[in-house]
Coordinates of C-alpha atoms and ligand atoms in Angstrom, one line a residue:
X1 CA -1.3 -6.5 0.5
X2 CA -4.0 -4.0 2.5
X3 CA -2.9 -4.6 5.9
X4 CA -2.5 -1.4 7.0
X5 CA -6.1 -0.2 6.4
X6 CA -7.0 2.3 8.7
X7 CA -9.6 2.3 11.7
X8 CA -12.3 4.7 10.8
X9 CA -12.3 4.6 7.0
X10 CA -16.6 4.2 7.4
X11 CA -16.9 7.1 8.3
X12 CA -15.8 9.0 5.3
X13 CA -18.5 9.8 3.1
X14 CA -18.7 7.3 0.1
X15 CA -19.6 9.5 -3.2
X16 CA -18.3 11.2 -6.3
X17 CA -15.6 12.5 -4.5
X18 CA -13.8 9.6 -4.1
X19 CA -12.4 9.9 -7.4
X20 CA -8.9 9.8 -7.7
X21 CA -7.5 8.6 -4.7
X22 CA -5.0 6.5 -4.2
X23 CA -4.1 3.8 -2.4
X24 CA -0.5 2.7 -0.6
X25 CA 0.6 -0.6 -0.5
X26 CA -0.6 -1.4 2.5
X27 CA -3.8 0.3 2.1
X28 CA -3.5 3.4 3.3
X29 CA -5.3 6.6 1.7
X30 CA -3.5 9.4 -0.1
X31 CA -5.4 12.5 -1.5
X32 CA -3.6 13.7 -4.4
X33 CA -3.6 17.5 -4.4
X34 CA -5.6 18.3 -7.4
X35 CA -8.5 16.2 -5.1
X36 CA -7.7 18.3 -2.0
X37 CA -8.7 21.6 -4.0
X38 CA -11.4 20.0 -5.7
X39 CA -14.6 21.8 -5.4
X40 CA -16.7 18.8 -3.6
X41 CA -18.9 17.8 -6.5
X42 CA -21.9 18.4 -4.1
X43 CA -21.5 22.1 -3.0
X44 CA -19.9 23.5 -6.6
X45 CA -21.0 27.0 -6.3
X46 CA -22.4 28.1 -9.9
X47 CA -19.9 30.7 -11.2
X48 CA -19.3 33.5 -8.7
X49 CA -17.9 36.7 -9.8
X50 CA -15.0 38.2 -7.1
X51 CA -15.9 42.0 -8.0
X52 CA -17.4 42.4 -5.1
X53 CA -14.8 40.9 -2.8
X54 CA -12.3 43.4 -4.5
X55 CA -14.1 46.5 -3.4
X56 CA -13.8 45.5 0.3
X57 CA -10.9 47.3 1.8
X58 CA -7.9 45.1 2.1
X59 CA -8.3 44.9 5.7
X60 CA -11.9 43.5 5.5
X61 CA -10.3 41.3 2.8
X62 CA -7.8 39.2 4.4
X63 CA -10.3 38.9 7.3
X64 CA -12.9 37.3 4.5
X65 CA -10.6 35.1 3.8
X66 CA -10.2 33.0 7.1
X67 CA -13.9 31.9 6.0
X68 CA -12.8 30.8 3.0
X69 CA -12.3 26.4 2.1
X70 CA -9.5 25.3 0.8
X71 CA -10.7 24.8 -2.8
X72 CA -11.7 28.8 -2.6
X73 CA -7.9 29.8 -0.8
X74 CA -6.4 27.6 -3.7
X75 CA -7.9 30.1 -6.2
X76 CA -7.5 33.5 -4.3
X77 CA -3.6 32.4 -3.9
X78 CA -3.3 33.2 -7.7
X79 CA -5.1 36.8 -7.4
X80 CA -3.4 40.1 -6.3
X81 CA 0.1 40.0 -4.4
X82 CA -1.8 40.7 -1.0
X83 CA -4.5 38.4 -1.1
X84 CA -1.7 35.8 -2.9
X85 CA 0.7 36.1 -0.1
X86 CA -2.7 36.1 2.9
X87 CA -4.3 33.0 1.3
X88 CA -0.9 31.1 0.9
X89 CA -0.2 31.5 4.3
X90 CA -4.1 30.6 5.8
X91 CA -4.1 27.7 2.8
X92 CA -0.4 26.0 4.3
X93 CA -1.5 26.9 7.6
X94 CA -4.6 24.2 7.4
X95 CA -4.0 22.0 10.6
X96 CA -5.4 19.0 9.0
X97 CA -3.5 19.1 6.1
X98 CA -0.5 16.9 6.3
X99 CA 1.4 16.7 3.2
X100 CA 3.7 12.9 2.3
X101 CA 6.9 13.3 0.5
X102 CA 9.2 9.9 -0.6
X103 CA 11.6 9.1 2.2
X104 CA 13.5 7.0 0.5
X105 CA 14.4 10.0 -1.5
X106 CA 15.5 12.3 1.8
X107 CA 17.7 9.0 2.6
X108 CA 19.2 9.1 0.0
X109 CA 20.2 12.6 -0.6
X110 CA 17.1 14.6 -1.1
X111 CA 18.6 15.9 -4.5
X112 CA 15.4 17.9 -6.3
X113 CA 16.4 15.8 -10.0
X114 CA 15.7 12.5 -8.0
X115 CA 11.8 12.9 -7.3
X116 CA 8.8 14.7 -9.2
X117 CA 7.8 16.1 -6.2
X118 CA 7.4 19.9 -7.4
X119 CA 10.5 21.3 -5.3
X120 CA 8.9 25.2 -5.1
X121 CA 5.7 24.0 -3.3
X122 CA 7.9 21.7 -0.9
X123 CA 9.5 25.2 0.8
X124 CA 6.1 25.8 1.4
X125 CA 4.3 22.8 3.1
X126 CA 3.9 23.3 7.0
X127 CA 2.8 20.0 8.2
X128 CA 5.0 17.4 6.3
X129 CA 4.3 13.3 6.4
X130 CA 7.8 11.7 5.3
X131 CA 7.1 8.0 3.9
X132 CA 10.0 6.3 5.0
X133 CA 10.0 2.9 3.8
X134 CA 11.4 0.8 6.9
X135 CA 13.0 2.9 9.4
X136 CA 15.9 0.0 10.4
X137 CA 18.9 -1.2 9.6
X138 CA 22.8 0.0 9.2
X139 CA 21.8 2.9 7.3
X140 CA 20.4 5.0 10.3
X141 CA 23.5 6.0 12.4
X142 CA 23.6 9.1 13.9
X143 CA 25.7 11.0 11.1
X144 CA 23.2 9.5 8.7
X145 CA 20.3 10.8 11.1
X146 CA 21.7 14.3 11.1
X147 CA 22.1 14.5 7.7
X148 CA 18.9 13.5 7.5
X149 CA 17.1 16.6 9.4
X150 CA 19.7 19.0 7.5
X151 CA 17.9 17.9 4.4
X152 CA 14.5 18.1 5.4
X153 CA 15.4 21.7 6.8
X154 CA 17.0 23.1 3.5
X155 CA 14.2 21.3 1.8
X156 CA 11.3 22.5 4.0
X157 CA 12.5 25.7 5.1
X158 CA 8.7 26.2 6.7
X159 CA 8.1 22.5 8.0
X160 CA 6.6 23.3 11.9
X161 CA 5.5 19.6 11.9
X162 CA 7.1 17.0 10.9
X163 CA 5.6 13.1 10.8
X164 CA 7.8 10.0 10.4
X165 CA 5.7 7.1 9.3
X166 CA 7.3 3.8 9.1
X167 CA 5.5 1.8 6.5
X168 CA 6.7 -1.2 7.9
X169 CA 5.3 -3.5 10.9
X170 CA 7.1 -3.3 13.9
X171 CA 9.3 -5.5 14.4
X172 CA 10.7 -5.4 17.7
X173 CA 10.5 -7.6 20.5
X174 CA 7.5 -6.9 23.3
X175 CA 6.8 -8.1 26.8
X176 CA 3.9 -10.6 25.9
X177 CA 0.5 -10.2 27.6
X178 CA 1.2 -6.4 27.6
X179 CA -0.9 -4.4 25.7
X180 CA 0.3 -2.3 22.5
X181 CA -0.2 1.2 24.3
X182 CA 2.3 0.5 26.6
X183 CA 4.6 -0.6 24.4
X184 CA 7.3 2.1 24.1
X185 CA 8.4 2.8 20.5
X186 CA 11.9 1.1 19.0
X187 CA 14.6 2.7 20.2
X188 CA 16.1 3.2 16.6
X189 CA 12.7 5.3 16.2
X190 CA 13.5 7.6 19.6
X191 CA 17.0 8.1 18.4
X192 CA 15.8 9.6 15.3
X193 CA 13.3 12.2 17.3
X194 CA 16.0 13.1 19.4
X195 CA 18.1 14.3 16.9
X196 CA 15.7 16.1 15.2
X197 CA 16.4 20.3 15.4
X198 CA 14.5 21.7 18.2
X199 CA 11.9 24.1 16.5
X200 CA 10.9 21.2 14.5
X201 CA 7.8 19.3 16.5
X202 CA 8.3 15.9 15.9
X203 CA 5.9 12.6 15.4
X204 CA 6.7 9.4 14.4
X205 CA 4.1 6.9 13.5
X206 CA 4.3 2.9 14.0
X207 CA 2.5 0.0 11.9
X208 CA 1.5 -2.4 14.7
X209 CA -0.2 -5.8 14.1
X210 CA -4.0 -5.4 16.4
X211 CA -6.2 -7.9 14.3
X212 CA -5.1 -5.7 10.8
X213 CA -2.1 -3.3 11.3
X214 CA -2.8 -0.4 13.3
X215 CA -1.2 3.3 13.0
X216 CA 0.0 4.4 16.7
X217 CA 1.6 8.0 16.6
X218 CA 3.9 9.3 19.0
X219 CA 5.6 12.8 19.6
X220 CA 8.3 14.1 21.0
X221 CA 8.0 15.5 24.8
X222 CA 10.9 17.3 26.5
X223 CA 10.9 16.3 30.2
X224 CA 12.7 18.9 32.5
X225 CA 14.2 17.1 35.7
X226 CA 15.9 19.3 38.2
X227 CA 19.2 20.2 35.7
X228 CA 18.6 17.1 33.5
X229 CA 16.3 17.5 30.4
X230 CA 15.4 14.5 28.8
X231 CA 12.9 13.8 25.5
X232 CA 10.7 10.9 25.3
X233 CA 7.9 10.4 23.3
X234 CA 4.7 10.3 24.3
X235 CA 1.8 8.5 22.7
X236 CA -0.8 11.0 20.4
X237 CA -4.6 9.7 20.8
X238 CA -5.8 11.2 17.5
X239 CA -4.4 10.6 14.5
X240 CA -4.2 12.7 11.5
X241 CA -7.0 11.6 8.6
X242 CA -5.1 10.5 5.0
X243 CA -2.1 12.9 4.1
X244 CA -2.3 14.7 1.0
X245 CA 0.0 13.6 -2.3
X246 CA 2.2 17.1 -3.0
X247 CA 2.0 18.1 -6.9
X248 CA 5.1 16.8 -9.1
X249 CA 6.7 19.6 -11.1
X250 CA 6.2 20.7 -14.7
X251 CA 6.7 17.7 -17.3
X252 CA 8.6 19.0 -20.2
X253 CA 10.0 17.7 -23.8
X254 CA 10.8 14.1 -23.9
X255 CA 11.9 13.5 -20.2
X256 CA 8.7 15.4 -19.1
X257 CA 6.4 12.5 -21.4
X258 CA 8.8 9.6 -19.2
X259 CA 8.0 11.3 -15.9
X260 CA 4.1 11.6 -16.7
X261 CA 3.9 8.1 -18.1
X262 CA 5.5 7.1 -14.6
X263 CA 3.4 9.1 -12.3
X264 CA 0.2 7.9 -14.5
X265 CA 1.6 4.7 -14.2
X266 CA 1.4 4.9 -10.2
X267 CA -1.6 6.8 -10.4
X268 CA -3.5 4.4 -12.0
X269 CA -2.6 1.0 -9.5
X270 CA -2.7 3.1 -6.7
X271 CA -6.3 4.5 -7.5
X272 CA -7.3 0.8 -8.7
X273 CA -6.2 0.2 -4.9
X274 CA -7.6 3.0 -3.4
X275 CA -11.3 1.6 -5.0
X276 CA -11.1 -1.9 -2.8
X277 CA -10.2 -0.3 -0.1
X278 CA -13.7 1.6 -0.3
X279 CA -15.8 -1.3 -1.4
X280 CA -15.0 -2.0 2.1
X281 CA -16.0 0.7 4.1
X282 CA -18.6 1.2 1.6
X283 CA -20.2 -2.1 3.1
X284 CA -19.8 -1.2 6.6
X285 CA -21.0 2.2 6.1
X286 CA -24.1 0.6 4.7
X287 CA -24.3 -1.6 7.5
X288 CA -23.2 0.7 10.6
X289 CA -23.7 4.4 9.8
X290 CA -26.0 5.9 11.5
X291 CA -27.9 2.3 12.1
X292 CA -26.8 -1.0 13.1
X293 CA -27.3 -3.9 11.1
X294 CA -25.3 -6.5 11.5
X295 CA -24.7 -8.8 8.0
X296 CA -22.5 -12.0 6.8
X297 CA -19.7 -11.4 4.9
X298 CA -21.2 -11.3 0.7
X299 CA -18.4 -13.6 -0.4
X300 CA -19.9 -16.5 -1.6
X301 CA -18.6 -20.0 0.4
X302 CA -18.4 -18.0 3.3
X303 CA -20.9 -17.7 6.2
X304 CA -18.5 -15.2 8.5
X305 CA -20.8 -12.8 10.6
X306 CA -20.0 -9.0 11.7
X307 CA -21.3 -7.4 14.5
X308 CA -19.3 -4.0 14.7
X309 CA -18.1 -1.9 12.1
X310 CA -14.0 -2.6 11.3
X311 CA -14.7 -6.4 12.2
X312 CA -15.5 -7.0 8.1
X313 CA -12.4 -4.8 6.8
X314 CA -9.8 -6.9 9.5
X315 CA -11.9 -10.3 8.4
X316 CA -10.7 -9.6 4.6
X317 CA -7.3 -8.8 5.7
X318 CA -7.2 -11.5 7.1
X319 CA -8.2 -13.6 4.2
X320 CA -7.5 -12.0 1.5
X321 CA -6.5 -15.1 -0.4
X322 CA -10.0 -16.3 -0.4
X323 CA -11.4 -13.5 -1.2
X324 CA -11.6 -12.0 -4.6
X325 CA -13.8 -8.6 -5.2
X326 CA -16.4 -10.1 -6.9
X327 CA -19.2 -10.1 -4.3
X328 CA -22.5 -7.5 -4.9
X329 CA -22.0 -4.4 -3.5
X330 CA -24.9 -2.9 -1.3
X331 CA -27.7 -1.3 -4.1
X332 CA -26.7 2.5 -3.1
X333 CA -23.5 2.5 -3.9
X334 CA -23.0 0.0 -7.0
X335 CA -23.5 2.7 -9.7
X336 CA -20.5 4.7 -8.3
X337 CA -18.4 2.1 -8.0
X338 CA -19.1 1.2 -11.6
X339 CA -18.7 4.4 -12.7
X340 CA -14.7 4.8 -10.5
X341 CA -14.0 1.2 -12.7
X342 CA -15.0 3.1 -15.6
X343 CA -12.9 6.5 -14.7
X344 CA -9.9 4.3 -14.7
X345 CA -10.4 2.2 -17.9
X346 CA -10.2 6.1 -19.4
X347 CA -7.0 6.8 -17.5
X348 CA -5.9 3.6 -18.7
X349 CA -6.8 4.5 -21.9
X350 CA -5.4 8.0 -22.0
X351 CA -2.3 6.8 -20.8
X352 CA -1.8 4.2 -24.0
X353 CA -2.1 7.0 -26.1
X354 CA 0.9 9.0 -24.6
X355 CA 2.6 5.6 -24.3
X356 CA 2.1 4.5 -27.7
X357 CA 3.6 7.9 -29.8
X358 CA 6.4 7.8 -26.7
X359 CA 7.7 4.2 -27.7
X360 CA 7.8 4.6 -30.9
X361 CA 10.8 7.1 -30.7
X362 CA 11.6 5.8 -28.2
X363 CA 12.6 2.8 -30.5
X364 CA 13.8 -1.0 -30.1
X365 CA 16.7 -1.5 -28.1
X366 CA 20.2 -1.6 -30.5
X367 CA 18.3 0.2 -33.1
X368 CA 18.8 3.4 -35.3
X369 CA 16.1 5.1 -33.3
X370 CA 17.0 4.1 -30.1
X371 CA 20.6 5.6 -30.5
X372 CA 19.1 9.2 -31.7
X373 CA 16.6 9.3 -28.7
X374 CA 19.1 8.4 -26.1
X375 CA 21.2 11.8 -27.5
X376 CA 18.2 14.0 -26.8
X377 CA 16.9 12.5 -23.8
X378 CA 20.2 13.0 -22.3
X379 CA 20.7 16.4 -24.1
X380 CA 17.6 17.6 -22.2
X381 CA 18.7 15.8 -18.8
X382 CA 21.6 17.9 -19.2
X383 CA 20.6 21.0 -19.9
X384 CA 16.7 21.6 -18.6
X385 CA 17.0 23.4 -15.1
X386 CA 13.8 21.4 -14.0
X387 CA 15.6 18.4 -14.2
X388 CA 18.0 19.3 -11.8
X389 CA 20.7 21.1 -13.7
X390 CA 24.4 20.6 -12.2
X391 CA 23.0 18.1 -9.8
X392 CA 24.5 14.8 -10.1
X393 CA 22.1 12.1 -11.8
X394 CA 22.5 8.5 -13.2
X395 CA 21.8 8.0 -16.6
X396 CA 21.7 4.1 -16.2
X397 CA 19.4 5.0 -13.5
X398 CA 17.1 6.9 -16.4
X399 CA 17.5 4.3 -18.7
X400 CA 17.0 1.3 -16.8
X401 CA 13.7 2.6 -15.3
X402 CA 12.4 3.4 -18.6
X403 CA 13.0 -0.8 -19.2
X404 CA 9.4 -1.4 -17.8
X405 CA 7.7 -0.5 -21.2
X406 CA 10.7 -2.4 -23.0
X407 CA 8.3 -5.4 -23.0
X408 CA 4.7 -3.9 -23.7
Ligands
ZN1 ZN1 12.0 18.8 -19.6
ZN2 ZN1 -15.6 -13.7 4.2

């Protein structure tokens, strides 16, 4: 499923620093941090001494710095305690930087031993994306709702912004003939703006089906009438490019191995994802950037034409089923598509040589081994503070996650 590509995706440049992004479900980008800080491979500076820079009087310093990209404030933010606490604030303070946390996890009770997400770098994220699954169903009453913000606040103590997206079409029932814009959000979706804490500025973002899945994004407006002050949301016309996947916290000991084999795991079909998803605005960048040629889809057995860029991404969509990714892609771009294939066969392989030493004392299920490992790994969920010391956690949970290499 990729039906939730988004609108504008040929328009990203197409080159080396693709690398390592991943893919949602539905087809949606996520930049994993270490890509956000990434030097682009184009504009790597050779290596620059900061000798200079320290001479400048602090002043002059922290003024520098509002020149600086987010690669360069990345590194400055583990210099000197002024510049540290300077860069941290200009780095978080990045407009376009929209950072997605699990919101399955805040539903559930947010508890730091439940997620990898790196709990320290959380307090400091300004603009947060919140992936909720499907907002719906019994689960969202009020109470719930409440609780819900409480968490994000304790959680994100700094959080100015904070996004909603429901990954989910919606579902709701719509004057026919009308046209999607006018179409007021669920009310579900409204109820869970409304109770969100005032110095919070709220969005909530909706899947809607217009030819592929579309993102609409909607904020919260206070509307003063005479005494009466209402909130609605009003419809946002830009939306905010891919969000950016927060760093999980240190892996440590045997529980540390689990967790990396996990996010590696993810990584790895996510990325796998993310690559189709380019193939395709690859082809229409080739086709549409900065010129306008219009082409027939390269599938073989079919003769479908494409005037406009996005028609070709909606028209695979569309039919996926009869389409597999084995068509030619345009000369320019086939050697660095080959070489992302090839990036991932080493992940792939990386990750079987963690897995490998990892099942082994890990052991067969019933046996002598097994019993021993199960102690420590335990012993260590206990006792390490990383994993969420005195927090409640399951260990059938653990255990029964860990069943996915059971079979390999
Ligand atoms: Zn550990
Ligand atoms: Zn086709």
């Amino acid at each position: 499923m990729v039906g939730a590509i988004a609108y504008g995706n040929w328009e990203l440049p197409i080159d080396a620093n693709i690398f390592g992004i991943q893919s949602t479900w539905q087809g949606e980008l996520r930049i994993p941090f270490a890509c956000h800080i990434r030097q682009p491979s184009s504009t790597a500076p050779p290596n620059v001494s900061f000798h200079q820079f320290a001479r400048l009087p602090a002043e002059l310093q922290l003024r520098v710095l509002r020149f600086c990209d987010k690669p360069t404030l990345f590194q400055l933010m583990q210099t000197s305690h002024l510049i540290r606490i300077e860069a941290t604030k200009l780095f978080f303070s990045d407009p376009e930087a929209w950072y997605c946390v699990e919101g399955e996890w805040l539903e559930m009770g947010g508890h730091p031993s439940d997620v990898l997400h790196d709990i320290d770098f959380l307090r400091c994220i300004q603009r947060l994306h919140v992936e909720c699954g499907f907002i719906g169903g019994e689960t969202w009453t009020d109470q719930n709702i409440r609780n819900f913000w409480r968490r994000v606040q304790c959680l994100f103590p700094q959080a100015k912004y904070v996004m909603l997206g429901d990954n989910f079409k919606d579902r709701s029932h719509h004057p026919v003939g009308s046209s999607t814009a006018s179409w007021p959000p669920p009310e579900l979706h409204r109820r869970v703006c409304q109770l969100c804490p005032p110095d919070i500025n709220v969005f909530v973002s909706i899947l809607r089906r217009d030819g592929r899945l579309k993102r609409t994004l909607w904020r919260r407006v206070t509307i003063q009438e005479d005494d009466n002050e209402t909130q609605e949301l009003d419809e946002c016309q830009n939306l905010p490019g891919p969000s950016i996947i927060v760093p999980h916290k240190p892996f440590c000991g045997q529980v540390g191995t689990c967790q990396y084999l996990w996010s590696q795991d993810w990584a790895i079909i996510h990325e796998k994802k993310a690559l189709r998803v380019l193939r395709l605005a690859a082809i229409e960048r080739y086709h549409f950037y900065r010129r306008h040629e219009a082409f027939a889809c390269p599938a073989p057995n079919c003769d479908t034409w494409f005037e406009r860029p996005e028609e070709y991404t909606t028209h695979i969509v569309r039919t996926a089923r009869n389409h597999d990714d084995s068509y030619v892609l345009p000369e320019p771009y086939q050697s660095l598509f080959a070489d992302g294939e090839e990036r991932l066969e080493q992940l792939k392989q990386r990750h079987r040589e963690i897995l490998e030493p990892f099942l082994k004392w890990w052991g067969k299920f019933g046996s002598e081994e097994r019993k021993v490992a199960e102690k420590e790994f335990l012993r260590e969920l206990e006792h390490n503070p990383l994993h969420g010391q005195g927090e409640q956690f399951s260990k059938q949970r653990w255990l029964s996650t860990m069943q996915i290499w059971e079979q390999e």
